[in-house]
mmCIF file of C-alpha atoms in Angstrom:
data_model
loop_
_atom_site.group_PDB
_atom_site.id
_atom_site.type_symbol
_atom_site.label_atom_id
_atom_site.label_comp_id
_atom_site.label_asym_id
_atom_site.label_seq_id
_atom_site.Cartn_x
_atom_site.Cartn_y
_atom_site.Cartn_z
ATOM 1 C CA MET A 1 -31.284 86.679 6.314
ATOM 2 C CA ASN A 2 -32.442 90.768 5.243
ATOM 3 C CA LEU A 3 -31.840 91.303 2.385
ATOM 4 C CA VAL A 4 -31.518 94.945 1.079
ATOM 5 C CA LYS A 5 -31.809 96.303 -2.601
ATOM 6 C CA GLY A 6 -28.255 95.178 -4.488
ATOM 7 C CA ALA A 7 -27.419 93.078 -2.201
ATOM 8 C CA ARG A 8 -26.536 89.175 -2.683
ATOM 9 C CA ALA A 9 -26.358 86.377 -0.222
ATOM 10 C CA ASP A 10 -25.878 82.727 -0.585
ATOM 11 C CA ILE A 11 -29.032 80.253 -0.643
ATOM 12 C CA THR A 12 -28.086 77.066 -0.482
ATOM 13 C CA LYS A 13 -23.870 77.290 0.742
ATOM 14 C CA ASN A 14 -25.189 77.196 3.898
ATOM 15 C CA GLU A 15 -28.343 75.153 4.327
ATOM 16 C CA PRO A 16 -26.733 71.237 3.247
ATOM 17 C CA GLY A 17 -28.982 69.310 1.808
ATOM 18 C CA LEU A 18 -31.149 72.249 0.656
ATOM 19 C CA ASP A 19 -33.326 71.301 -2.630
ATOM 20 C CA GLU A 20 -36.396 72.590 -2.462
ATOM 21 C CA ILE A 21 -37.361 75.770 -2.058
ATOM 22 C CA ILE A 22 -40.200 77.954 -2.113
ATOM 23 C CA ILE A 23 -40.111 81.926 -3.384
ATOM 24 C CA GLN A 24 -43.093 83.791 -2.228
ATOM 25 C CA VAL A 25 -44.314 87.216 -3.184
ATOM 26 C CA SER A 26 -46.679 89.257 -0.780
ATOM 27 C CA TRP A 27 -48.643 92.355 -0.918
ATOM 28 C CA GLU A 28 -51.412 94.471 -0.473
ATOM 29 C CA ALA A 29 -53.442 96.306 -2.877
ATOM 30 C CA ASP A 30 -56.769 97.642 -3.986
ATOM 31 C CA PRO A 31 -58.534 94.710 -5.459
ATOM 32 C CA SER A 32 -58.467 96.103 -8.935
ATOM 33 C CA LEU A 33 -54.708 96.662 -8.926
ATOM 34 C CA ASP A 34 -54.067 93.052 -10.280
ATOM 35 C CA ILE A 35 -50.505 91.978 -9.798
ATOM 36 C CA ASP A 36 -49.312 88.761 -11.041
ATOM 37 C CA ALA A 37 -45.646 86.786 -10.175
ATOM 38 C CA SER A 38 -43.814 85.273 -12.960
ATOM 39 C CA ILE A 39 -40.260 83.074 -13.601
ATOM 40 C CA PHE A 40 -38.422 83.400 -16.737
ATOM 41 C CA MET A 41 -35.810 80.050 -16.092
ATOM 42 C CA ILE A 42 -33.242 81.934 -18.471
ATOM 43 C CA ASP A 43 -29.664 80.182 -19.876
ATOM 44 C CA GLU A 44 -26.066 81.877 -20.081
ATOM 45 C CA SER A 45 -27.377 84.123 -22.966
ATOM 46 C CA GLY A 46 -29.608 85.944 -21.100
ATOM 47 C CA LYS A 47 -32.934 84.674 -22.928
ATOM 48 C CA CYS A 48 -35.706 81.952 -22.309
ATOM 49 C CA PRO A 49 -34.663 78.481 -24.043
ATOM 50 C CA GLY A 50 -38.053 78.504 -24.908
ATOM 51 C CA ASP A 51 -42.173 79.436 -24.225
ATOM 52 C CA PRO A 52 -42.210 76.387 -21.212
ATOM 53 C CA TYR A 53 -39.455 78.017 -18.953
ATOM 54 C CA MET A 54 -41.726 81.300 -18.459
ATOM 55 C CA ILE A 55 -43.714 80.104 -16.092
ATOM 56 C CA PHE A 56 -46.926 82.666 -15.304
ATOM 57 C CA TYR A 57 -50.879 82.527 -14.725
ATOM 58 C CA GLY A 58 -50.454 81.073 -17.933
ATOM 59 C CA ASN A 59 -48.069 78.092 -17.643
ATOM 60 C CA ALA A 60 -48.447 77.185 -14.105
ATOM 61 C CA SER A 61 -45.020 74.715 -13.980
ATOM 62 C CA SER A 62 -42.272 73.691 -15.944
ATOM 63 C CA ALA A 63 -42.062 70.594 -18.245
ATOM 64 C CA ASN A 64 -40.546 68.616 -15.261
ATOM 65 C CA GLN A 65 -42.222 70.195 -12.433
ATOM 66 C CA SER A 66 -38.343 72.353 -11.109
ATOM 67 C CA VAL A 67 -40.595 74.961 -11.085
ATOM 68 C CA CYS A 68 -44.554 74.993 -10.231
ATOM 69 C CA HIS A 69 -46.754 78.612 -9.581
ATOM 70 C CA SER A 70 -49.344 79.241 -7.287
ATOM 71 C CA VAL A 71 -51.781 81.659 -5.726
ATOM 72 C CA ASN A 72 -53.378 82.317 -2.845
ATOM 73 C CA ASN A 73 -55.832 85.361 -2.263
ATOM 74 C CA GLN A 74 -57.722 84.495 0.383
ATOM 75 C CA SER A 75 -57.005 87.425 2.468
ATOM 76 C CA SER A 76 -56.359 90.974 2.640
ATOM 77 C CA GLU A 77 -52.659 90.312 1.044
ATOM 78 C CA LYS A 78 -52.191 88.747 -1.877
ATOM 79 C CA THR A 79 -49.472 85.913 -2.574
ATOM 80 C CA GLU A 80 -48.280 84.081 -5.393
ATOM 81 C CA SER A 81 -45.334 81.576 -4.794
ATOM 82 C CA PHE A 82 -43.234 79.073 -6.981
ATOM 83 C CA SER A 83 -42.110 76.118 -5.372
ATOM 84 C CA ILE A 84 -38.879 75.422 -7.063
ATOM 85 C CA LYS A 85 -37.134 71.669 -6.851
ATOM 86 C CA LEU A 86 -32.957 73.264 -7.067
ATOM 87 C CA ASP A 87 -31.752 69.672 -7.892
ATOM 88 C CA THR A 88 -34.066 68.784 -10.655
ATOM 89 C CA ILE A 89 -34.013 72.642 -12.788
ATOM 90 C CA GLU A 90 -32.500 71.474 -16.305
ATOM 91 C CA PRO A 91 -28.923 72.221 -16.860
ATOM 92 C CA ILE A 92 -29.295 74.522 -19.712
ATOM 93 C CA VAL A 93 -31.000 77.521 -17.181
ATOM 94 C CA GLN A 94 -27.992 78.978 -15.004
ATOM 95 C CA LYS A 95 -30.765 81.547 -13.171
ATOM 96 C CA LEU A 96 -34.440 82.012 -12.789
ATOM 97 C CA VAL A 97 -36.072 85.706 -12.847
ATOM 98 C CA LEU A 98 -38.613 86.843 -10.760
ATOM 99 C CA THR A 99 -40.523 89.247 -11.585
ATOM 100 C CA LEU A 100 -44.057 91.357 -10.976
ATOM 101 C CA THR A 101 -46.170 92.812 -13.617
ATOM 102 C CA ILE A 102 -49.897 94.864 -13.740
ATOM 103 C CA PHE A 103 -52.647 92.919 -15.773
ATOM 104 C CA GLU A 104 -53.859 95.190 -18.670
ATOM 105 C CA GLU A 105 -51.451 98.275 -16.637
ATOM 106 C CA GLU A 106 -51.952 100.343 -20.086
ATOM 107 C CA GLN A 107 -55.490 100.565 -20.409
ATOM 108 C CA LYS A 108 -56.110 101.030 -16.303
ATOM 109 C CA GLY A 109 -53.480 103.419 -15.672
ATOM 110 C CA GLN A 110 -51.605 102.501 -12.702
ATOM 111 C CA THR A 111 -48.375 101.426 -11.442
ATOM 112 C CA PHE A 112 -46.860 99.684 -8.542
ATOM 113 C CA ALA A 113 -46.842 103.165 -6.864
ATOM 114 C CA GLN A 114 -50.227 101.897 -5.863
ATOM 115 C CA MET A 115 -48.778 98.493 -4.073
ATOM 116 C CA ASN A 116 -48.275 98.371 -0.629
ATOM 117 C CA HIS A 117 -46.174 95.994 2.301
ATOM 118 C CA ALA A 118 -44.111 94.247 -0.668
ATOM 119 C CA SER A 119 -42.102 91.398 0.677
ATOM 120 C CA MET A 120 -39.985 88.245 -0.931
ATOM 121 C CA LYS A 121 -39.173 85.311 0.899
ATOM 122 C CA ILE A 122 -37.544 82.292 0.348
ATOM 123 C CA LEU A 123 -38.574 79.172 2.330
ATOM 124 C CA ASN A 124 -37.028 75.740 2.794
ATOM 125 C CA LYS A 125 -39.951 74.220 1.289
ATOM 126 C CA LYS A 126 -39.338 71.005 3.765
ATOM 127 C CA ASN A 127 -39.240 72.688 7.224
ATOM 128 C CA GLY A 128 -40.891 76.005 6.554
ATOM 129 C CA THR A 129 -37.684 78.176 7.925
ATOM 130 C CA GLU A 130 -37.481 81.090 6.217
ATOM 131 C CA LEU A 131 -33.943 81.698 4.695
ATOM 132 C CA ILE A 132 -34.481 84.937 3.342
ATOM 133 C CA HIS A 133 -36.479 88.317 3.971
ATOM 134 C CA TYR A 134 -36.485 91.040 1.141
ATOM 135 C CA ASP A 135 -38.184 94.127 1.107
ATOM 136 C CA LEU A 136 -39.376 95.841 -1.620
ATOM 137 C CA GLY A 137 -41.008 99.670 -3.027
ATOM 138 C CA PRO A 138 -42.105 102.009 -2.557
ATOM 139 C CA PHE A 139 -42.637 102.621 -6.164
ATOM 140 C CA THR A 140 -43.800 105.892 -8.461
ATOM 141 C CA VAL A 141 -43.528 105.136 -12.480
ATOM 142 C CA GLU A 142 -43.656 101.524 -12.810
ATOM 143 C CA ASN A 143 -45.343 98.773 -13.814
ATOM 144 C CA SER A 144 -43.415 96.166 -14.253
ATOM 145 C CA LEU A 145 -40.696 94.988 -12.026
ATOM 146 C CA VAL A 146 -37.797 92.409 -11.737
ATOM 147 C CA VAL A 147 -37.375 91.926 -8.590
ATOM 148 C CA ALA A 148 -34.387 89.448 -7.666
ATOM 149 C CA GLU A 149 -32.632 86.701 -9.606
ATOM 150 C CA ALA A 150 -31.627 83.612 -8.134
ATOM 151 C CA TYR A 151 -28.516 82.083 -9.910
ATOM 152 C CA ARG A 152 -25.925 79.520 -9.953
ATOM 153 C CA ARG A 153 -22.659 79.581 -8.375
ATOM 154 C CA ASN A 154 -19.859 77.196 -7.954
ATOM 155 C CA GLY A 155 -22.370 74.635 -7.246
ATOM 156 C CA GLY A 156 -25.078 76.306 -5.895
ATOM 157 C CA TRP A 157 -27.530 78.460 -5.505
ATOM 158 C CA LYS A 158 -27.238 82.447 -4.349
ATOM 159 C CA ILE A 159 -30.554 85.408 -4.543
ATOM 160 C CA SER A 160 -29.333 88.747 -5.900
ATOM 161 C CA ALA A 161 -31.774 91.850 -5.483
ATOM 162 C CA ASN A 162 -31.296 93.745 -8.225
ATOM 163 C CA THR A 163 -34.843 95.139 -8.235
ATOM 164 C CA GLY A 164 -35.200 97.502 -11.573
ATOM 165 C CA GLY A 165 -38.413 98.788 -13.156
ATOM 166 C CA PHE A 166 -39.112 100.447 -16.481
ATOM 167 C CA ALA A 167 -43.039 101.040 -18.088
ATOM 168 C CA GLY A 168 -43.991 98.349 -20.461
ATOM 169 C CA GLY A 169 -45.810 95.515 -18.529
ATOM 170 C CA LEU A 170 -45.198 91.818 -19.527
ATOM 171 C CA ALA A 171 -44.991 92.160 -22.933
ATOM 172 C CA GLN A 172 -42.056 94.592 -22.300
ATOM 173 C CA LEU A 173 -40.056 91.227 -19.783
ATOM 174 C CA CYS A 174 -41.497 88.839 -22.684
ATOM 175 C CA GLN A 175 -39.508 90.893 -25.502
ATOM 176 C CA HIS A 176 -36.853 91.484 -23.174
ATOM 177 C CA PHE A 177 -36.070 87.872 -22.874
ATOM 178 C CA GLY A 178 -36.636 87.161 -26.282
ATOM 179 C CA LEU A 179 -39.906 86.773 -26.812
ATOM 180 C CA GLU A 180 -41.979 88.332 -29.274
ATOM 181 C CA VAL A 181 -45.240 89.904 -28.990
ATOM 182 C CA ALA A 182 -48.445 89.504 -31.417
ATOM 183 C CA GLU A 183 -51.478 91.387 -30.801
ATOM 184 C CA GLU A 184 -54.462 90.165 -31.006
ATOM 185 C CA THR A 185 -57.973 90.132 -28.594
ATOM 186 C CA GLU A 186 -58.122 90.481 -25.040
ATOM 187 C CA PRO A 187 -60.105 88.091 -22.028
ATOM 188 C CA THR A 188 -62.078 89.406 -20.401
ATOM 189 C CA ALA A 189 -61.945 89.795 -16.070
ATOM 190 C CA SER A 190 -64.109 86.904 -16.030
ATOM 191 C CA MET A 191 -62.077 84.641 -18.445
ATOM 192 C CA LYS A 192 -58.629 85.399 -16.282
ATOM 193 C CA GLN A 193 -59.826 85.200 -13.133
ATOM 194 C CA ALA A 194 -60.955 81.476 -13.923
ATOM 195 C CA GLN A 195 -57.254 80.813 -14.776
ATOM 196 C CA LYS A 196 -56.001 82.632 -11.857
ATOM 197 C CA GLU A 197 -58.368 79.881 -9.849
ATOM 198 C CA ALA A 198 -57.080 76.965 -11.568
ATOM 199 C CA ALA A 199 -54.654 73.940 -10.279
ATOM 200 C CA PRO A 200 -51.452 74.765 -10.739
ATOM 201 C CA ALA A 201 -48.715 72.572 -12.380
ATOM 202 C CA ILE A 202 -50.987 72.866 -15.722
ATOM 203 C CA GLU A 203 -48.883 72.871 -18.878
ATOM 204 C CA ASN A 204 -49.580 75.065 -21.510
ATOM 205 C CA GLU A 205 -50.318 74.107 -25.031
ATOM 206 C CA ASN A 206 -48.840 74.948 -28.046
ATOM 207 C CA ILE A 207 -51.289 77.521 -30.339
ATOM 208 C CA ASN A 208 -49.831 78.237 -33.828
ATOM 209 C CA VAL A 209 -50.541 81.667 -35.030
ATOM 210 C CA ASP A 210 -50.081 81.660 -39.003
ATOM 211 C CA GLN A 211 -47.620 78.727 -38.770
ATOM 212 C CA ALA A 212 -45.965 80.679 -35.910
ATOM 213 C CA PRO A 213 -43.716 79.265 -33.467
ATOM 214 C CA SER A 214 -44.904 77.485 -30.499
ATOM 215 C CA VAL A 215 -46.474 80.615 -28.303
ATOM 216 C CA ILE A 216 -47.470 81.506 -24.718
ATOM 217 C CA GLN A 217 -50.939 83.282 -24.531
ATOM 218 C CA LEU A 218 -50.639 85.981 -21.883
ATOM 219 C CA SER A 219 -54.826 86.517 -22.015
ATOM 220 C CA LYS A 220 -56.588 84.978 -18.581
ATOM 221 C CA ILE A 221 -58.365 81.533 -19.289
ATOM 222 C CA THR A 222 -58.629 78.246 -18.080
ATOM 223 C CA LEU A 223 -56.286 76.164 -19.996
ATOM 224 C CA GLU A 224 -57.015 72.275 -20.518
ATOM 225 C CA LYS A 225 -53.936 69.153 -19.836
ATOM 226 C CA PRO A 226 -51.777 68.521 -22.816
ATOM 227 C CA GLY A 227 -53.321 66.829 -25.026
ATOM 228 C CA ASP A 228 -56.577 68.167 -24.899
ATOM 229 C CA SER A 229 -58.578 70.643 -26.872
ATOM 230 C CA ILE A 230 -58.788 74.303 -25.529
ATOM 231 C CA SER A 231 -61.343 76.629 -25.927
ATOM 232 C CA LEU A 232 -60.923 79.761 -26.444
ATOM 233 C CA LYS A 233 -63.539 82.614 -26.351
ATOM 234 C CA LYS A 234 -61.537 85.779 -27.916
ATOM 235 C CA ALA A 235 -64.566 88.286 -26.495
ATOM 236 C CA ASP A 236 -62.152 91.457 -26.743
ATOM 237 C CA LYS A 237 -58.359 91.204 -27.435
ATOM 238 C CA ILE A 238 -55.474 88.554 -26.509
ATOM 239 C CA LYS A 239 -52.142 88.909 -26.835
ATOM 240 C CA HIS A 240 -49.349 85.551 -27.814
ATOM 241 C CA ILE A 241 -46.674 85.680 -27.155
ATOM 242 C CA ALA A 242 -44.508 83.456 -29.839
ATOM 243 C CA ILE A 243 -40.378 82.579 -28.965
ATOM 244 C CA LYS A 244 -37.796 84.155 -31.624
ATOM 245 C CA LEU A 245 -36.746 82.195 -34.207
ATOM 246 C CA GLN A 246 -32.314 82.181 -34.115
#
């Protein structure tokens, strides 16, 4: 099925037994345009329940492995994928919001006008069948995008191609979904590349900043497994996201 902007479609209704999907986003761009895909797992209030519910380059899987992120940059076409076990997503999560952002967009003055041939696909993970295809763009001044939302409906899952963008970047999206951003120092390009190449399904460890609540790191660095110490070399500027206290 081909989607157009603003359209909705069933994911599971016509696919009996479908319990695992892959949401895949692909694009072409100059290597200097460093695009990242993220999924925000949203509750009925429209917010992230906590930092483990933001799945991105710094937190490659949800706590129960229901959503896992991976990257394939082996060709001219860049692809990021989210493997999703629909039946194991926690009941508190009502929808999955897929976003695209540009790393260091403000410093480089980049927008999604520089991205070409972008598309989103939803695949049946078990047999590889393409269930939904959605071509994205063109874009102009946007440097962060809400691409689509997968949401619960009548015991199943649907997708809404409600693509929209605004100036801001990943930090702006985090604030929109209830996460506060505190600026400190930022990583070098080599540090962030190390995180891109790290294996998926690594759980982010909480870090306290002035006894604040748990934090998500926007810096691209290699994180160790939970329980291990995390070595952070803060050469320039690192952004943290602290969850708002309710």
